[in-house]
PDB file of C-alpha atoms in Angstrom:
ATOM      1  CA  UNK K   1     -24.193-102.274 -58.937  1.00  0.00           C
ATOM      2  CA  UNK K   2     -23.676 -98.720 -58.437  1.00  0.00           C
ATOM      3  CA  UNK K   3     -24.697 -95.965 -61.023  1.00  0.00           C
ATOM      4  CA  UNK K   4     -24.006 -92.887 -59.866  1.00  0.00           C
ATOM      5  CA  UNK K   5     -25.856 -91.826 -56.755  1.00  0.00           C
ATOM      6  CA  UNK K   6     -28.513 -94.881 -57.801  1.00  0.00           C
ATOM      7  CA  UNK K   7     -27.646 -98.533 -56.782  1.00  0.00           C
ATOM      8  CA  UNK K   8     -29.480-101.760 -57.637  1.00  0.00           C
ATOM      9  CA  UNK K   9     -29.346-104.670 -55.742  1.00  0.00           C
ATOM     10  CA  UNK K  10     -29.350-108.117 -57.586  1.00  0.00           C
ATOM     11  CA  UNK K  11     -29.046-111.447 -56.201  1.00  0.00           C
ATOM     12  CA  UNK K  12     -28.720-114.571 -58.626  1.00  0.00           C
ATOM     13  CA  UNK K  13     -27.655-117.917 -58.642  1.00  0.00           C
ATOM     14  CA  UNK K  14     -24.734-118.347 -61.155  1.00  0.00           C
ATOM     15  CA  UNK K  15     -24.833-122.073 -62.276  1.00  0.00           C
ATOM     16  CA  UNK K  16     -22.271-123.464 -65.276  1.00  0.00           C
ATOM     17  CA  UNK K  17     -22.965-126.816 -67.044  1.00  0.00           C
ATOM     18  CA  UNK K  18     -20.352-128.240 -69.729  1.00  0.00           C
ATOM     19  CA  UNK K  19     -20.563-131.436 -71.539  1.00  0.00           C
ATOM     20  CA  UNK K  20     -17.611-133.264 -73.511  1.00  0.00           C
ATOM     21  CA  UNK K  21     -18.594-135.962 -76.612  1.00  0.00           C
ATOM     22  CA  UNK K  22     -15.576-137.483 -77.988  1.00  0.00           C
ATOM     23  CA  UNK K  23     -16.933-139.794 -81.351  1.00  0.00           C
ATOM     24  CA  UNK K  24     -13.525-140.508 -81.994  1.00  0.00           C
ATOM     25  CA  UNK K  25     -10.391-140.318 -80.611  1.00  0.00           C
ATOM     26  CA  UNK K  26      -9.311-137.180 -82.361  1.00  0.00           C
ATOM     27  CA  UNK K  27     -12.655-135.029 -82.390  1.00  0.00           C
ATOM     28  CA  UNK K  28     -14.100-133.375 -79.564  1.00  0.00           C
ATOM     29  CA  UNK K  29     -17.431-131.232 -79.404  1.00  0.00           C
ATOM     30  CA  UNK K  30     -18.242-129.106 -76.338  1.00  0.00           C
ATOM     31  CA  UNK K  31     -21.279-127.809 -75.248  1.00  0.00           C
ATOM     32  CA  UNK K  32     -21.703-125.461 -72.013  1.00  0.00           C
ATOM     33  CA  UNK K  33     -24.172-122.934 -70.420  1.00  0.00           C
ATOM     34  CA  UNK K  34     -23.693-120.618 -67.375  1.00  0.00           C
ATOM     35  CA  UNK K  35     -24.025-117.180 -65.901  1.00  0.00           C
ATOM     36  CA  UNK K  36     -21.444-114.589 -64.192  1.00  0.00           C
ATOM     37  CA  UNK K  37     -21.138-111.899 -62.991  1.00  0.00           C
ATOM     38  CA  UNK K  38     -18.601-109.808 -66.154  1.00  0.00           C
ATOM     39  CA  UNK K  39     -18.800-107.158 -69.289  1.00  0.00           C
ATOM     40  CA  UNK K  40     -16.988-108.431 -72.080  1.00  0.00           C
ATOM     41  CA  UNK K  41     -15.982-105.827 -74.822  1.00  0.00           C
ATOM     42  CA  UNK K  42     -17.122-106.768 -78.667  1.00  0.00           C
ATOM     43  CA  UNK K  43     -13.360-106.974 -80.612  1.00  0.00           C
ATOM     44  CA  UNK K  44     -10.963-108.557 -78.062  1.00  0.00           C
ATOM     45  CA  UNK K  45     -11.499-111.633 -78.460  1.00  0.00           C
ATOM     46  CA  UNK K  46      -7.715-112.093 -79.411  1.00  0.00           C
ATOM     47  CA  UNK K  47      -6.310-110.060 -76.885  1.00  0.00           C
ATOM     48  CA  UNK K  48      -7.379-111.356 -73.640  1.00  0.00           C
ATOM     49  CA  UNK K  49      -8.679-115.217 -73.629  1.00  0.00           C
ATOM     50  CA  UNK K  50      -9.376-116.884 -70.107  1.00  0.00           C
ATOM     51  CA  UNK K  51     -10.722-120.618 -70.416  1.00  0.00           C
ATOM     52  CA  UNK K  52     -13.541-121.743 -68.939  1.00  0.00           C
ATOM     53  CA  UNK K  53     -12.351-124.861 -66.698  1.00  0.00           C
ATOM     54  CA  UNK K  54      -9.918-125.737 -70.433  1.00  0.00           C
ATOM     55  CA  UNK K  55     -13.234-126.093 -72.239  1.00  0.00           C
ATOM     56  CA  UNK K  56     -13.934-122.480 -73.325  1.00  0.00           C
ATOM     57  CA  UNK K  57     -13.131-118.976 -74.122  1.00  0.00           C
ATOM     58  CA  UNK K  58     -14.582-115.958 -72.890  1.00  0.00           C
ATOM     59  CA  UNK K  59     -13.240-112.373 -71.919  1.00  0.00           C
ATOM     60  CA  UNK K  60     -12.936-110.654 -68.979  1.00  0.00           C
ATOM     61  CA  UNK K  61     -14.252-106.529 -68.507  1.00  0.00           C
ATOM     62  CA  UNK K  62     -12.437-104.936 -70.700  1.00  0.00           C
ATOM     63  CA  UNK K  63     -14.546-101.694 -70.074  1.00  0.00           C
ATOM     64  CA  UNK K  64     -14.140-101.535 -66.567  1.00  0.00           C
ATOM     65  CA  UNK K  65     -17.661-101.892 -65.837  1.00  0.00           C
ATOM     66  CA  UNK K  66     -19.122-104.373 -63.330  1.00  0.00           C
ATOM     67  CA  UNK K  67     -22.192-105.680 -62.088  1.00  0.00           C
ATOM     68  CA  UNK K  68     -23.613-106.938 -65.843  1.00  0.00           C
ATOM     69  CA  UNK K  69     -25.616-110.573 -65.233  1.00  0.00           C
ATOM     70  CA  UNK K  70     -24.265-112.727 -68.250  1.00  0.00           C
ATOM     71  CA  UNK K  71     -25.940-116.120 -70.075  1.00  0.00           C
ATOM     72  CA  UNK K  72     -24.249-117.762 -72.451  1.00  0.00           C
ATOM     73  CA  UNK K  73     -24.741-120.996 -74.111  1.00  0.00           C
ATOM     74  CA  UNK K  74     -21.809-122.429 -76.348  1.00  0.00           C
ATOM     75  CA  UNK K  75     -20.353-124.949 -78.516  1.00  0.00           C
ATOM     76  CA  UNK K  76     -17.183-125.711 -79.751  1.00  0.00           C
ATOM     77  CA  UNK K  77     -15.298-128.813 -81.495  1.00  0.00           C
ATOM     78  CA  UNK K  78     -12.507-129.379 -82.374  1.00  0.00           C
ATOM     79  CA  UNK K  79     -11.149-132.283 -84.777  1.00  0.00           C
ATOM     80  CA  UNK K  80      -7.493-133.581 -85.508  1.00  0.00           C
ATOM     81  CA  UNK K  81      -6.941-133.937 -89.174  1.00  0.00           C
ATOM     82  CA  UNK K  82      -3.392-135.275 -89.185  1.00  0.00           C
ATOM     83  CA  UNK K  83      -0.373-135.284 -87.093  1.00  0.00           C
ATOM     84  CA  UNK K  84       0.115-131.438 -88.250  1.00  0.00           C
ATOM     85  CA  UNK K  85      -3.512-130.295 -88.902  1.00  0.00           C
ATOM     86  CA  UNK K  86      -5.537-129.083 -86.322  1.00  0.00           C
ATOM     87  CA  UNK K  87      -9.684-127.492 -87.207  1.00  0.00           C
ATOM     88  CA  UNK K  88     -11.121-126.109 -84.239  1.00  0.00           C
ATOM     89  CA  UNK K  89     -14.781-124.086 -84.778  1.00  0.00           C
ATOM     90  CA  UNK K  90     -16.525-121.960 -81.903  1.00  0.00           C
ATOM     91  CA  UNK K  91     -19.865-120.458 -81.584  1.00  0.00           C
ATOM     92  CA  UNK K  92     -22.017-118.785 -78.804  1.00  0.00           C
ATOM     93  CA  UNK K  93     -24.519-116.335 -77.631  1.00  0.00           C
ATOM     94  CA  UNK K  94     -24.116-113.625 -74.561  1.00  0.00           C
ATOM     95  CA  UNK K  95     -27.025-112.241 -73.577  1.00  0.00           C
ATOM     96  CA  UNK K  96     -25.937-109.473 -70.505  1.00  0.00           C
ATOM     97  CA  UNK K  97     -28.468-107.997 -67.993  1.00  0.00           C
ATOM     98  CA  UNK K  98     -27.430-104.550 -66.842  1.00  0.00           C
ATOM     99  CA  UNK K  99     -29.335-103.180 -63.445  1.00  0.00           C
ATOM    100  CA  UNK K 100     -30.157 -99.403 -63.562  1.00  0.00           C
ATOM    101  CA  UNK K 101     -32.067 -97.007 -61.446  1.00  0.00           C
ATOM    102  CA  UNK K 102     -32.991 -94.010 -62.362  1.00  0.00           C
ATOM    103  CA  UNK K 103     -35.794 -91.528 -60.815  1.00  0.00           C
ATOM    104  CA  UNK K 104     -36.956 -94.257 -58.356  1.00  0.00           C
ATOM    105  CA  UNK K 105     -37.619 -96.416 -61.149  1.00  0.00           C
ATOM    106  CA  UNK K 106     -35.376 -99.603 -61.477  1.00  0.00           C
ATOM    107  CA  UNK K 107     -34.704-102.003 -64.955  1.00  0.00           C
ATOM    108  CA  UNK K 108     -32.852-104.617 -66.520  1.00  0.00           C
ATOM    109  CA  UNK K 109     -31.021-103.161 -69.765  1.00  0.00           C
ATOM    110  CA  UNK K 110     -29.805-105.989 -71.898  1.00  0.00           C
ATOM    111  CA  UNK K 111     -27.325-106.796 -74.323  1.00  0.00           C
ATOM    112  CA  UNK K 112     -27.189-109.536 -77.032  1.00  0.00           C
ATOM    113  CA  UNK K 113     -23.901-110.919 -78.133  1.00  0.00           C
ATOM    114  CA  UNK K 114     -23.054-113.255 -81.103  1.00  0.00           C
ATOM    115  CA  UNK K 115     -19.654-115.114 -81.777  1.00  0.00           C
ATOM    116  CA  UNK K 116     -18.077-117.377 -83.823  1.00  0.00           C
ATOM    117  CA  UNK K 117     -14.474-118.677 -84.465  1.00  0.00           C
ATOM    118  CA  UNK K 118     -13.001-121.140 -87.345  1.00  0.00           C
ATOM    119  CA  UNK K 119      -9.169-121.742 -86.930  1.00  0.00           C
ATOM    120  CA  UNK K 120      -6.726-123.810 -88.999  1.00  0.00           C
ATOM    121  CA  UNK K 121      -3.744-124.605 -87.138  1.00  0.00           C
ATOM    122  CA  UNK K 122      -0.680-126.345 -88.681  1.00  0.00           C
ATOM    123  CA  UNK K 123       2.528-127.801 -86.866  1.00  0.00           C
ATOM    124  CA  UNK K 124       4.652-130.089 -88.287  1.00  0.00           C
ATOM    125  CA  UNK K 125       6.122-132.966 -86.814  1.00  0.00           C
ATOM    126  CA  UNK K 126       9.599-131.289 -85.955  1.00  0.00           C
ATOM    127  CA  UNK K 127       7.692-128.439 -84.334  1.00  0.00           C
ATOM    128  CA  UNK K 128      10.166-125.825 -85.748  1.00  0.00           C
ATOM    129  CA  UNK K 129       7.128-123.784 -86.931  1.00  0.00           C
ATOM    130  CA  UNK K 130       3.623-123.403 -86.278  1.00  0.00           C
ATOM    131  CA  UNK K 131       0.865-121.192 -87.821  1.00  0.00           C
ATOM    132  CA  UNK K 132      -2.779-120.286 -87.458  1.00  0.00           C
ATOM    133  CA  UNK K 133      -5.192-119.247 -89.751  1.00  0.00           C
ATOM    134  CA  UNK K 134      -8.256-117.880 -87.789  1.00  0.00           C
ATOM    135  CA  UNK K 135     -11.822-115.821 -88.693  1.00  0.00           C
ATOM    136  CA  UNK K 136     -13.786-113.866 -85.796  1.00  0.00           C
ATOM    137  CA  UNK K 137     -17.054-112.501 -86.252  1.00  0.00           C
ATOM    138  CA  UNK K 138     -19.297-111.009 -83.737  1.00  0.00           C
ATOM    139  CA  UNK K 139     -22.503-109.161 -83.412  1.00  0.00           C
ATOM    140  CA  UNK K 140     -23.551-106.890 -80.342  1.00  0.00           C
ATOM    141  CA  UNK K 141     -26.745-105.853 -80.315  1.00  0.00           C
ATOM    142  CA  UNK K 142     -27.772-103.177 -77.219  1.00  0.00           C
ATOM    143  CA  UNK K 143     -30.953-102.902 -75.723  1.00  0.00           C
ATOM    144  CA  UNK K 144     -33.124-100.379 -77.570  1.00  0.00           C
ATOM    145  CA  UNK K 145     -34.495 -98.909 -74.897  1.00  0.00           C
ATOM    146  CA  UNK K 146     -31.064 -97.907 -73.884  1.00  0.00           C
ATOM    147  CA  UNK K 147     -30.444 -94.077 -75.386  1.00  0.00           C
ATOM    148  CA  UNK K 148     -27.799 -92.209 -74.638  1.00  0.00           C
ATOM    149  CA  UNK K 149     -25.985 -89.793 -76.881  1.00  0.00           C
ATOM    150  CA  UNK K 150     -22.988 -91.963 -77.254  1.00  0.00           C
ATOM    151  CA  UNK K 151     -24.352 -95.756 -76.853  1.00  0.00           C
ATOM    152  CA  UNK K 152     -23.868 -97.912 -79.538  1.00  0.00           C
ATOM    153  CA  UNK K 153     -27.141 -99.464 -80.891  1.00  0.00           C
ATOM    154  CA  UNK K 154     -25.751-102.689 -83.036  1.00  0.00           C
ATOM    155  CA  UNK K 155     -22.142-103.494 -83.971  1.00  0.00           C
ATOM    156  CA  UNK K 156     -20.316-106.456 -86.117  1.00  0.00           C
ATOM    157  CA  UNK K 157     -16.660-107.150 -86.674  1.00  0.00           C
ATOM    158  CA  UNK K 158     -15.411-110.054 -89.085  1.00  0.00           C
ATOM    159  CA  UNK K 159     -11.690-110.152 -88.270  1.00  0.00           C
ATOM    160  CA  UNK K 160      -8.959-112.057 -90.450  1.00  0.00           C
ATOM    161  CA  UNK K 161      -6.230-113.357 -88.088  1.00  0.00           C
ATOM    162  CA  UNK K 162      -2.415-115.352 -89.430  1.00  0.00           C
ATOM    163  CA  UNK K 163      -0.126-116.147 -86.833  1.00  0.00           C
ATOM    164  CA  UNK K 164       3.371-117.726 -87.508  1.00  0.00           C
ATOM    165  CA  UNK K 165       5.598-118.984 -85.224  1.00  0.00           C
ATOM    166  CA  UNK K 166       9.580-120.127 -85.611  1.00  0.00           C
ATOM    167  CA  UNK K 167      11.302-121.466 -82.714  1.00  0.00           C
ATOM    168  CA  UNK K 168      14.575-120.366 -84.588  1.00  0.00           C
ATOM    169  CA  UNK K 169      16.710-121.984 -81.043  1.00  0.00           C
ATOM    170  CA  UNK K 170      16.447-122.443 -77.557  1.00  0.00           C
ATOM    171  CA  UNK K 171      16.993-118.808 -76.974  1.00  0.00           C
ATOM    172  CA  UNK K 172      15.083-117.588 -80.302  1.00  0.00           C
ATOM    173  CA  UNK K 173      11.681-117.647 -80.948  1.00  0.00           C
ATOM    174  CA  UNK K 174      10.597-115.178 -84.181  1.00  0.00           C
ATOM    175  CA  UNK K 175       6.647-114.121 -84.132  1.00  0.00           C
ATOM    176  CA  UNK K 176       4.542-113.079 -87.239  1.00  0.00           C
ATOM    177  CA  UNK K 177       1.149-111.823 -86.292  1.00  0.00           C
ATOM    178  CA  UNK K 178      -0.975-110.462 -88.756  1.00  0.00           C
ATOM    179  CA  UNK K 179      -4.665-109.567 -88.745  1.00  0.00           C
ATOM    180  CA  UNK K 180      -7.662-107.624 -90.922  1.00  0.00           C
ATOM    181  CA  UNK K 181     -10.281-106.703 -88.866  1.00  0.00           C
ATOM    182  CA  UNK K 182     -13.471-104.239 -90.195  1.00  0.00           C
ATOM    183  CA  UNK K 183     -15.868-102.780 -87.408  1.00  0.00           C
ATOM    184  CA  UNK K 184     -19.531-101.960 -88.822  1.00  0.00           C
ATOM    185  CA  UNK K 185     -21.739-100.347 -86.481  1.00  0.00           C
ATOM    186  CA  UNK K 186     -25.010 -98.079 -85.659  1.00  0.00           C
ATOM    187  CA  UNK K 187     -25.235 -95.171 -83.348  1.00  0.00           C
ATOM    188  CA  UNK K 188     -28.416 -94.524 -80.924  1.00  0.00           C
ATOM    189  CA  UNK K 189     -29.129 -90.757 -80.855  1.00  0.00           C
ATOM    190  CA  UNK K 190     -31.380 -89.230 -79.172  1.00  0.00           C
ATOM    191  CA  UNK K 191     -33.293 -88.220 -82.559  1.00  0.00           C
ATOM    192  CA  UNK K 192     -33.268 -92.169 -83.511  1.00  0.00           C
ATOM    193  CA  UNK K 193     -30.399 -94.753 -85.565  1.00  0.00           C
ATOM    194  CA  UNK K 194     -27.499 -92.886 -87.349  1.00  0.00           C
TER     195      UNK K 194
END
């Protein structure tokens, strides 16, 4: 990773695990673990979803900024209620590992990131409409010994999301997205928390 005129070189295996338990034929719980190489953003987790081999989400950079190590452990189940219900519940933890140099002296800034996800999702059996009901929240907590004028030192969003869908006709399709989302956070000056 290059920072400015500074580079760090860091060499790591990047190993996943995930596990599938099905109790019943309609309920599914998913565990996994693994590192990459990435630098998620906290308050996207709608906008840009990748799965992880169809087992789980995370995000891509959305900063721009490479070279971050990331661990993660997660879970996630889902269960089928009815023929129109669907619950499906999240949770994990990020922890990132940033390389810096700076002055000939080299370190491992790290970040600490908490999600969770419950969804409601509703289709009935002539599949005219669907809707989901779904509630983010997620903490990011930066590495203290990070300070710059501008870093941010904790952050939480809880975001409300309601998506409706009407497949009006073959050529039609009519989407209602709406969403409340409230961002809480602390700033790191160099004089300490604001």
């Amino acid at each position: 990773d290059n920072i400015g005129s500074s580079s760090t070189y860091l060499q790591h295996w990047l190993p996943k695990l995930g596990l599938v338990f099905t109790p019943e034929p309609d309920t599914h719980l998913r565990l996994a673990a693994w590192q990459g190489m990435s630098a998620p953003g906290v308050g996207d987790a709608t906008l840009a979803p990748v799965s992880l081999a169809g087992i789980l989400q995370t995000r891509p950079s959305s900063a721009g900024v490479n070279g971050q190590l990331e661990h993660t452990v997660a879970l996630r189940g889902d269960s089928q209620l009815s023929s129109s219900w669907l619950l499906d519940a999240k949770t994990q933890q990020r922890w990132t590992e940033q390389p810096s140099s700076s002055g000939g002296v080299q370190a491992l800034f790290e970040q600490h990131v908490d999600e969770s996800r419950l969804g409601l999702h509703w289709q009935p059996v002539d599949h005219t409409w669907t809707m989901s009901v779904t509630y983010d929240y997620e903490r990011y907590q930066n590495d203290p010994n990070l300070s710059s004028l501008d870093s941010v030192d904790t952050q939480k969003l809880n975001s409300e999301l309601v998506n409706m869908r009407w497949f009006a006709s073959a050529q039609w399709t009519v989407n209602l997205n709406w969403s409340h989302n409230e961002v809480t956070s602390t700033q790191q000056l160099s004089t300490g928390p604001l």
